[in-house]
GROMACS .gro file of N, CA and C in nm:
model
  306
    1MET      N    1   9.068   3.170  10.718
    1MET     CA    2   9.134   3.272  10.750
    1MET      C    3   9.175   3.236  10.907
    2THR      N    4   9.295   3.261  10.945
    2THR     CA    5   9.330   3.239  11.071
    2THR      C    6   9.308   3.353  11.162
    3ALA      N    7   9.328   3.342  11.296
    3ALA     CA    8   9.330   3.457  11.373
    3ALA      C    9   9.433   3.560  11.366
    4VAL      N   10   9.548   3.510  11.314
    4VAL     CA   11   9.659   3.621  11.279
    4VAL      C   12   9.602   3.696  11.158
    5GLU      N   13   9.570   3.665  11.061
    5GLU     CA   14   9.513   3.726  10.945
    5GLU      C   15   9.386   3.823  10.980
    6ILE      N   16   9.306   3.797  11.057
    6ILE     CA   17   9.216   3.864  11.122
    6ILE      C   18   9.255   4.000  11.184
    7CYS      N   19   9.349   3.955  11.278
    7CYS     CA   20   9.404   4.056  11.353
    7CYS      C   21   9.484   4.145  11.258
    8LEU      N   22   9.558   4.100  11.154
    8LEU     CA   23   9.623   4.196  11.059
    8LEU      C   24   9.518   4.286  10.976
    9CYS      N   25   9.409   4.226  10.939
    9CYS     CA   26   9.307   4.297  10.874
    9CYS      C   27   9.242   4.418  10.960
   10ILE      N   28   9.217   4.373  11.092
   10ILE     CA   29   9.172   4.476  11.186
   10ILE      C   30   9.282   4.583  11.211
   11LEU      N   31   9.400   4.561  11.215
   11LEU     CA   32   9.514   4.649  11.220
   11LEU      C   33   9.522   4.741  11.121
   12LEU      N   34   9.515   4.678  10.993
   12LEU     CA   35   9.529   4.747  10.874
   12LEU      C   36   9.411   4.860  10.851
   13VAL      N   37   9.294   4.815  10.895
   13VAL     CA   38   9.173   4.894  10.895
   13VAL      C   39   9.185   5.017  10.986
   14ALA      N   40   9.239   4.984  11.107
   14ALA     CA   41   9.261   5.081  11.220
   14ALA      C   42   9.382   5.174  11.164
   15GLY      N   43   9.478   5.129  11.100
   15GLY     CA   44   9.568   5.216  11.050
   15GLY      C   45   9.514   5.319  10.951
   16ALA      N   46   9.445   5.265  10.859
   16ALA     CA   47   9.377   5.338  10.751
   16ALA      C   48   9.290   5.441  10.808
   17PHE      N   49   9.211   5.401  10.899
   17PHE     CA   50   9.111   5.506  10.979
   17PHE      C   51   9.211   5.619  11.043
   18ALA      N   52   9.322   5.570  11.115
   18ALA     CA   53   9.400   5.671  11.188
   18ALA      C   54   9.469   5.762  11.080
   19CYS      N   55   9.515   5.729  10.964
   19CYS     CA   56   9.562   5.812  10.859
   19CYS      C   57   9.457   5.908  10.809
   20ILE      N   58   9.329   5.865  10.797
   20ILE     CA   59   9.232   5.940  10.739
   20ILE      C   60   9.206   6.066  10.844
   21CYS      N   61   9.196   6.006  10.975
   21CYS     CA   62   9.172   6.113  11.077
   21CYS      C   63   9.277   6.208  11.097
   22LEU      N   64   9.394   6.166  11.073
   22LEU     CA   65   9.505   6.263  11.091
   22LEU      C   66   9.500   6.351  10.973
   23GLY      N   67   9.468   6.327  10.840
   23GLY     CA   68   9.473   6.392  10.732
   23GLY      C   69   9.370   6.494  10.762
   24ILE      N   70   9.255   6.463  10.799
   24ILE     CA   71   9.125   6.554  10.839
   24ILE      C   72   9.162   6.654  10.937
   25LEU      N   73   9.225   6.616  11.032
   25LEU     CA   74   9.278   6.691  11.143
   25LEU      C   75   9.397   6.801  11.088
   26PHE      N   76   9.480   6.754  11.020
   26PHE     CA   77   9.584   6.851  10.954
   26PHE      C   78   9.501   6.942  10.846
   27ILE      N   79   9.405   6.901  10.776
   27ILE     CA   80   9.339   6.976  10.689
   27ILE      C   81   9.261   7.112  10.780
   28ARG      N   82   9.197   7.059  10.887
   28ARG     CA   83   9.119   7.146  10.970
   28ARG      C   84   9.247   7.256  11.029
   29MET      N   85   9.346   7.198  11.089
   29MET     CA   86   9.444   7.276  11.128
   29MET      C   87   9.501   7.384  11.044
   30LEU      N   88   9.510   7.355  10.914
   30LEU     CA   89   9.563   7.430  10.803
   30LEU      C   90   9.451   7.544  10.783
   31SER      N   91   9.337   7.504  10.778
   31SER     CA   92   9.212   7.605  10.755
   31SER      C   93   9.220   7.708  10.873
   32THR      N   94   9.231   7.659  11.006
   32THR     CA   95   9.245   7.741  11.128
   32THR      C   96   9.363   7.835  11.117
   33LEU      N   97   9.480   7.777  11.086
   33LEU     CA   98   9.592   7.865  11.068
   33LEU      C   99   9.569   7.971  10.947
   34ASP      N  100   9.514   7.942  10.856
   34ASP     CA  101   9.477   8.035  10.752
   34ASP      C  102   9.395   8.147  10.795
   35GLU      N  103   9.298   8.115  10.871
   35GLU     CA  104   9.203   8.219  10.936
   35GLU      C  105   9.264   8.324  11.009
   36ALA      N  106   9.366   8.256  11.124
   36ALA     CA  107   9.442   8.308  11.202
   36ALA      C  108   9.537   8.405  11.153
   37ASN      N  109   9.581   8.372  11.021
   37ASN     CA  110   9.675   8.449  10.950
   37ASN      C  111   9.607   8.570  10.914
   38SER      N  112   9.501   8.544  10.849
   38SER     CA  113   9.425   8.652  10.797
   38SER      C  114   9.372   8.747  10.899
   39SER      N  115   9.329   8.699  11.018
   39SER     CA  116   9.307   8.780  11.122
   39SER      C  117   9.415   8.870  11.166
   40LEU      N  118   9.530   8.816  11.190
   40LEU     CA  119   9.659   8.897  11.235
   40LEU      C  120   9.679   8.999  11.127
   41ARG      N  121   9.658   8.975  11.001
   41ARG     CA  122   9.676   9.079  10.894
   41ARG      C  123   9.600   9.188  10.908
   42GLU      N  124   9.478   9.167  10.936
   42GLU     CA  125   9.366   9.278  10.971
   42GLU      C  126   9.403   9.334  11.093
   43MET      N  127   9.450   9.272  11.175
   43MET     CA  128   9.475   9.343  11.307
   43MET      C  129   9.591   9.434  11.303
   44ASN      N  130   9.695   9.378  11.212
   44ASN     CA  131   9.817   9.456  11.185
   44ASN      C  132   9.773   9.606  11.118
   45ARG      N  133   9.683   9.570  11.017
   45ARG     CA  134   9.641   9.691  10.960
   45ARG      C  135   9.576   9.795  11.041
   46ALA      N  136   9.484   9.754  11.125
   46ALA     CA  137   9.423   9.834  11.231
   46ALA      C  138   9.522   9.896  11.321
   47ILE      N  139   9.623   9.827  11.360
   47ILE     CA  140   9.725   9.877  11.447
   47ILE      C  141   9.800   9.990  11.372
   48ASP      N  142   9.827   9.959  11.239
   48ASP     CA  143   9.924  10.077  11.176
   48ASP      C  144   9.812  10.183  11.155
   49LYS      N  145   9.688  10.175  11.131
   49LYS     CA  146   9.607  10.294  11.125
   49LYS      C  147   9.607  10.370  11.244
   50ALA      N  148   9.596  10.296  11.352
   50ALA     CA  149   9.602  10.364  11.474
   50ALA      C  150   9.733  10.448  11.517
   51ASN      N  151   9.843  10.376  11.462
   51ASN     CA  152   9.972  10.446  11.500
   51ASN      C  153   9.982  10.572  11.418
   52HIS      N  154   9.927  10.563  11.284
   52HIS     CA  155   9.938  10.681  11.188
   52HIS      C  156   9.838  10.783  11.271
   53THR      N  157   9.721  10.741  11.338
   53THR     CA  158   9.647  10.865  11.382
   53THR      C  159   9.697  10.908  11.520
   54ILE      N  160   9.777  10.837  11.603
   54ILE     CA  161   9.838  10.884  11.709
   54ILE      C  162   9.955  10.964  11.660
   55ASP      N  163  10.033  10.933  11.559
   55ASP     CA  164  10.135  11.031  11.526
   55ASP      C  165  10.091  11.169  11.478
   56ASP      N  166   9.985  11.159  11.398
   56ASP     CA  167   9.911  11.287  11.352
   56ASP      C  168   9.876  11.362  11.483
   57LEU      N  169   9.824  11.309  11.569
   57LEU     CA  170   9.782  11.375  11.702
   57LEU      C  171   9.901  11.430  11.763
   58ASN      N  172  10.014  11.346  11.774
   58ASN     CA  173  10.141  11.392  11.850
   58ASN      C  174  10.182  11.522  11.767
   59TYR      N  175  10.192  11.509  11.627
   59TYR     CA  176  10.244  11.617  11.548
   59TYR      C  177  10.157  11.749  11.583
   60LYS      N  178  10.039  11.734  11.566
   60LYS     CA  179   9.937  11.845  11.597
   60LYS      C  180   9.963  11.906  11.741
   61LEU      N  181   9.973  11.817  11.840
   61LEU     CA  182  10.001  11.870  11.979
   61LEU      C  183  10.127  11.946  11.994
   62LYS      N  184  10.213  11.894  11.916
   62LYS     CA  185  10.349  11.957  11.922
   62LYS      C  186  10.348  12.102  11.846
   63LEU      N  187  10.266  12.108  11.735
   63LEU     CA  188  10.234  12.236  11.687
   63LEU      C  189  10.166  12.331  11.766
   64MET      N  190  10.066  12.307  11.851
   64MET     CA  191   9.990  12.367  11.947
   64MET      C  192  10.067  12.405  12.066
   65ASN      N  193  10.165  12.317  12.097
   65ASN     CA  194  10.248  12.347  12.213
   65ASN      C  195  10.346  12.455  12.184
   66ALA      N  196  10.402  12.473  12.070
   66ALA     CA  197  10.502  12.568  12.057
   66ALA      C  198  10.473  12.716  12.097
   67PRO      N  199  10.346  12.757  12.047
   67PRO     CA  200  10.330  12.907  12.094
   67PRO      C  201  10.306  12.909  12.244
   68ILE      N  202  10.246  12.797  12.303
   68ILE     CA  203  10.234  12.814  12.436
   68ILE      C  204  10.364  12.815  12.519
   69GLU      N  205  10.467  12.747  12.471
   69GLU     CA  206  10.590  12.742  12.540
   69GLU      C  207  10.662  12.868  12.541
   70LYS      N  208  10.631  12.953  12.421
   70LYS     CA  209  10.692  13.087  12.398
   70LYS      C  210  10.619  13.189  12.500
   71VAL      N  211  10.494  13.166  12.509
   71VAL     CA  212  10.428  13.271  12.608
   71VAL      C  213  10.459  13.215  12.754
   72SER      N  214  10.469  13.100  12.794
   72SER     CA  215  10.504  13.059  12.917
   72SER      C  216  10.629  13.090  12.947
   73GLY      N  217  10.726  13.104  12.854
   73GLY     CA  218  10.866  13.132  12.866
   73GLY      C  219  10.887  13.299  12.914
   74LEU      N  220  10.794  13.364  12.880
   74LEU     CA  221  10.798  13.507  12.911
   74LEU      C  222  10.777  13.519  13.065
   75PHE      N  223  10.695  13.435  13.120
   75PHE     CA  224  10.650  13.441  13.259
   75PHE      C  225  10.727  13.340  13.348
   76ASP      N  226  10.831  13.281  13.305
   76ASP     CA  227  10.905  13.192  13.385
   76ASP      C  228  11.001  13.265  13.472
   77HIS      N  229  10.999  13.276  13.594
   77HIS     CA  230  11.080  13.347  13.695
   77HIS      C  231  11.225  13.281  13.693
   78LYS      N  232  11.231  13.157  13.680
   78LYS     CA  233  11.351  13.083  13.700
   78LYS      C  234  11.442  13.081  13.592
   79SER      N  235  11.388  13.111  13.468
   79SER     CA  236  11.478  13.104  13.342
   79SER      C  237  11.533  13.251  13.312
   80ASN      N  238  11.677  13.229  13.288
   80ASN     CA  239  11.717  13.371  13.268
   80ASN      C  240  11.718  13.408  13.121
   81SER      N  241  11.679  13.312  13.042
   81SER     CA  242  11.666  13.337  12.901
   81SER      C  243  11.540  13.415  12.862
   82SER      N  244  11.451  13.398  12.937
   82SER     CA  245  11.312  13.479  12.925
   82SER      C  246  11.328  13.626  12.934
   83PHE      N  247  11.242  13.684  12.891
   83PHE     CA  248  11.217  13.838  12.890
   83PHE      C  249  11.208  13.882  13.043
   84LEU      N  250  11.097  13.817  13.093
   84LEU     CA  251  11.049  13.858  13.225
   84LEU      C  252  11.149  13.806  13.318
   85GLY      N  253  11.214  13.689  13.296
   85GLY     CA  254  11.327  13.640  13.393
   85GLY      C  255  11.438  13.744  13.387
   86ARG      N  256  11.482  13.788  13.272
   86ARG     CA  257  11.597  13.876  13.258
   86ARG      C  258  11.564  14.006  13.336
   87THR      N  259  11.432  14.059  13.307
   87THR     CA  260  11.405  14.178  13.385
   87THR      C  261  11.407  14.175  13.537
   88LEU      N  262  11.343  14.073  13.583
   88LEU     CA  263  11.340  14.040  13.729
   88LEU      C  264  11.474  14.025  13.799
   89SER      N  265  11.558  13.939  13.718
   89SER     CA  266  11.698  13.942  13.785
   89SER      C  267  11.780  14.061  13.765
   90MET      N  268  11.754  14.151  13.683
   90MET     CA  269  11.824  14.279  13.669
   90MET      C  270  11.760  14.364  13.776
   91ALA      N  271  11.625  14.363  13.787
   91ALA     CA  272  11.573  14.442  13.905
   91ALA      C  273  11.605  14.410  14.026
   92GLY      N  274  11.640  14.276  14.066
   92GLY     CA  275  11.681  14.227  14.200
   92GLY      C  276  11.828  14.284  14.196
   93ALA      N  277  11.917  14.264  14.101
   93ALA     CA  278  12.042  14.312  14.112
   93ALA      C  279  12.038  14.453  14.142
   94TYR      N  280  11.961  14.527  14.085
   94TYR     CA  281  11.963  14.682  14.105
   94TYR      C  282  11.932  14.710  14.261
   95ARG      N  283  11.816  14.642  14.305
   95ARG     CA  284  11.774  14.653  14.442
   95ARG      C  285  11.890  14.616  14.535
   96ALA      N  286  11.947  14.510  14.504
   96ALA     CA  287  12.048  14.465  14.601
   96ALA      C  288  12.163  14.564  14.593
   97GLY      N  289  12.189  14.625  14.488
   97GLY     CA  290  12.301  14.712  14.479
   97GLY      C  291  12.258  14.865  14.563
   98LYS      N  292  12.135  14.878  14.547
   98LYS     CA  293  12.102  15.000  14.627
   98LYS      C  294  12.108  14.984  14.781
   99LYS      N  295  12.073  14.858  14.825
   99LYS     CA  296  12.075  14.830  14.959
   99LYS      C  297  12.218  14.819  15.010
  100ARG      N  298  12.331  14.794  14.932
  100ARG     CA  299  12.456  14.795  14.967
  100ARG      C  300  12.505  14.939  14.976
  101LYS      N  301  12.465  15.018  14.898
  101LYS     CA  302  12.509  15.154  14.917
  101LYS      C  303  12.463  15.235  15.031
  102LYS      N  304  12.368  15.192  15.087
  102LYS     CA  305  12.306  15.272  15.211
  102LYS      C  306  12.397  15.235  15.323
   0.00000   0.00000   0.00000
């Protein structure tokens, strides 16, 4: 066996070892990606559940807010559409008219 044949054998063994190492690396990467994919699916499910819960809370808060808005609309002095606002504006106009007549 010549030195060239020995170098070729060493090169062939090194290439085979490199291919085996790359294969093992790719198998580990594939299993890691599969675990990451399943983790992302579970995280997506948890986020969907949280979004559903938040949507339910927002809906219930809107339902609770409607009566409060109606009650606060009665006492809103700036709004002319509320009962108290219309009454106060009419009373103000009546008083202003009385002052002008004097």
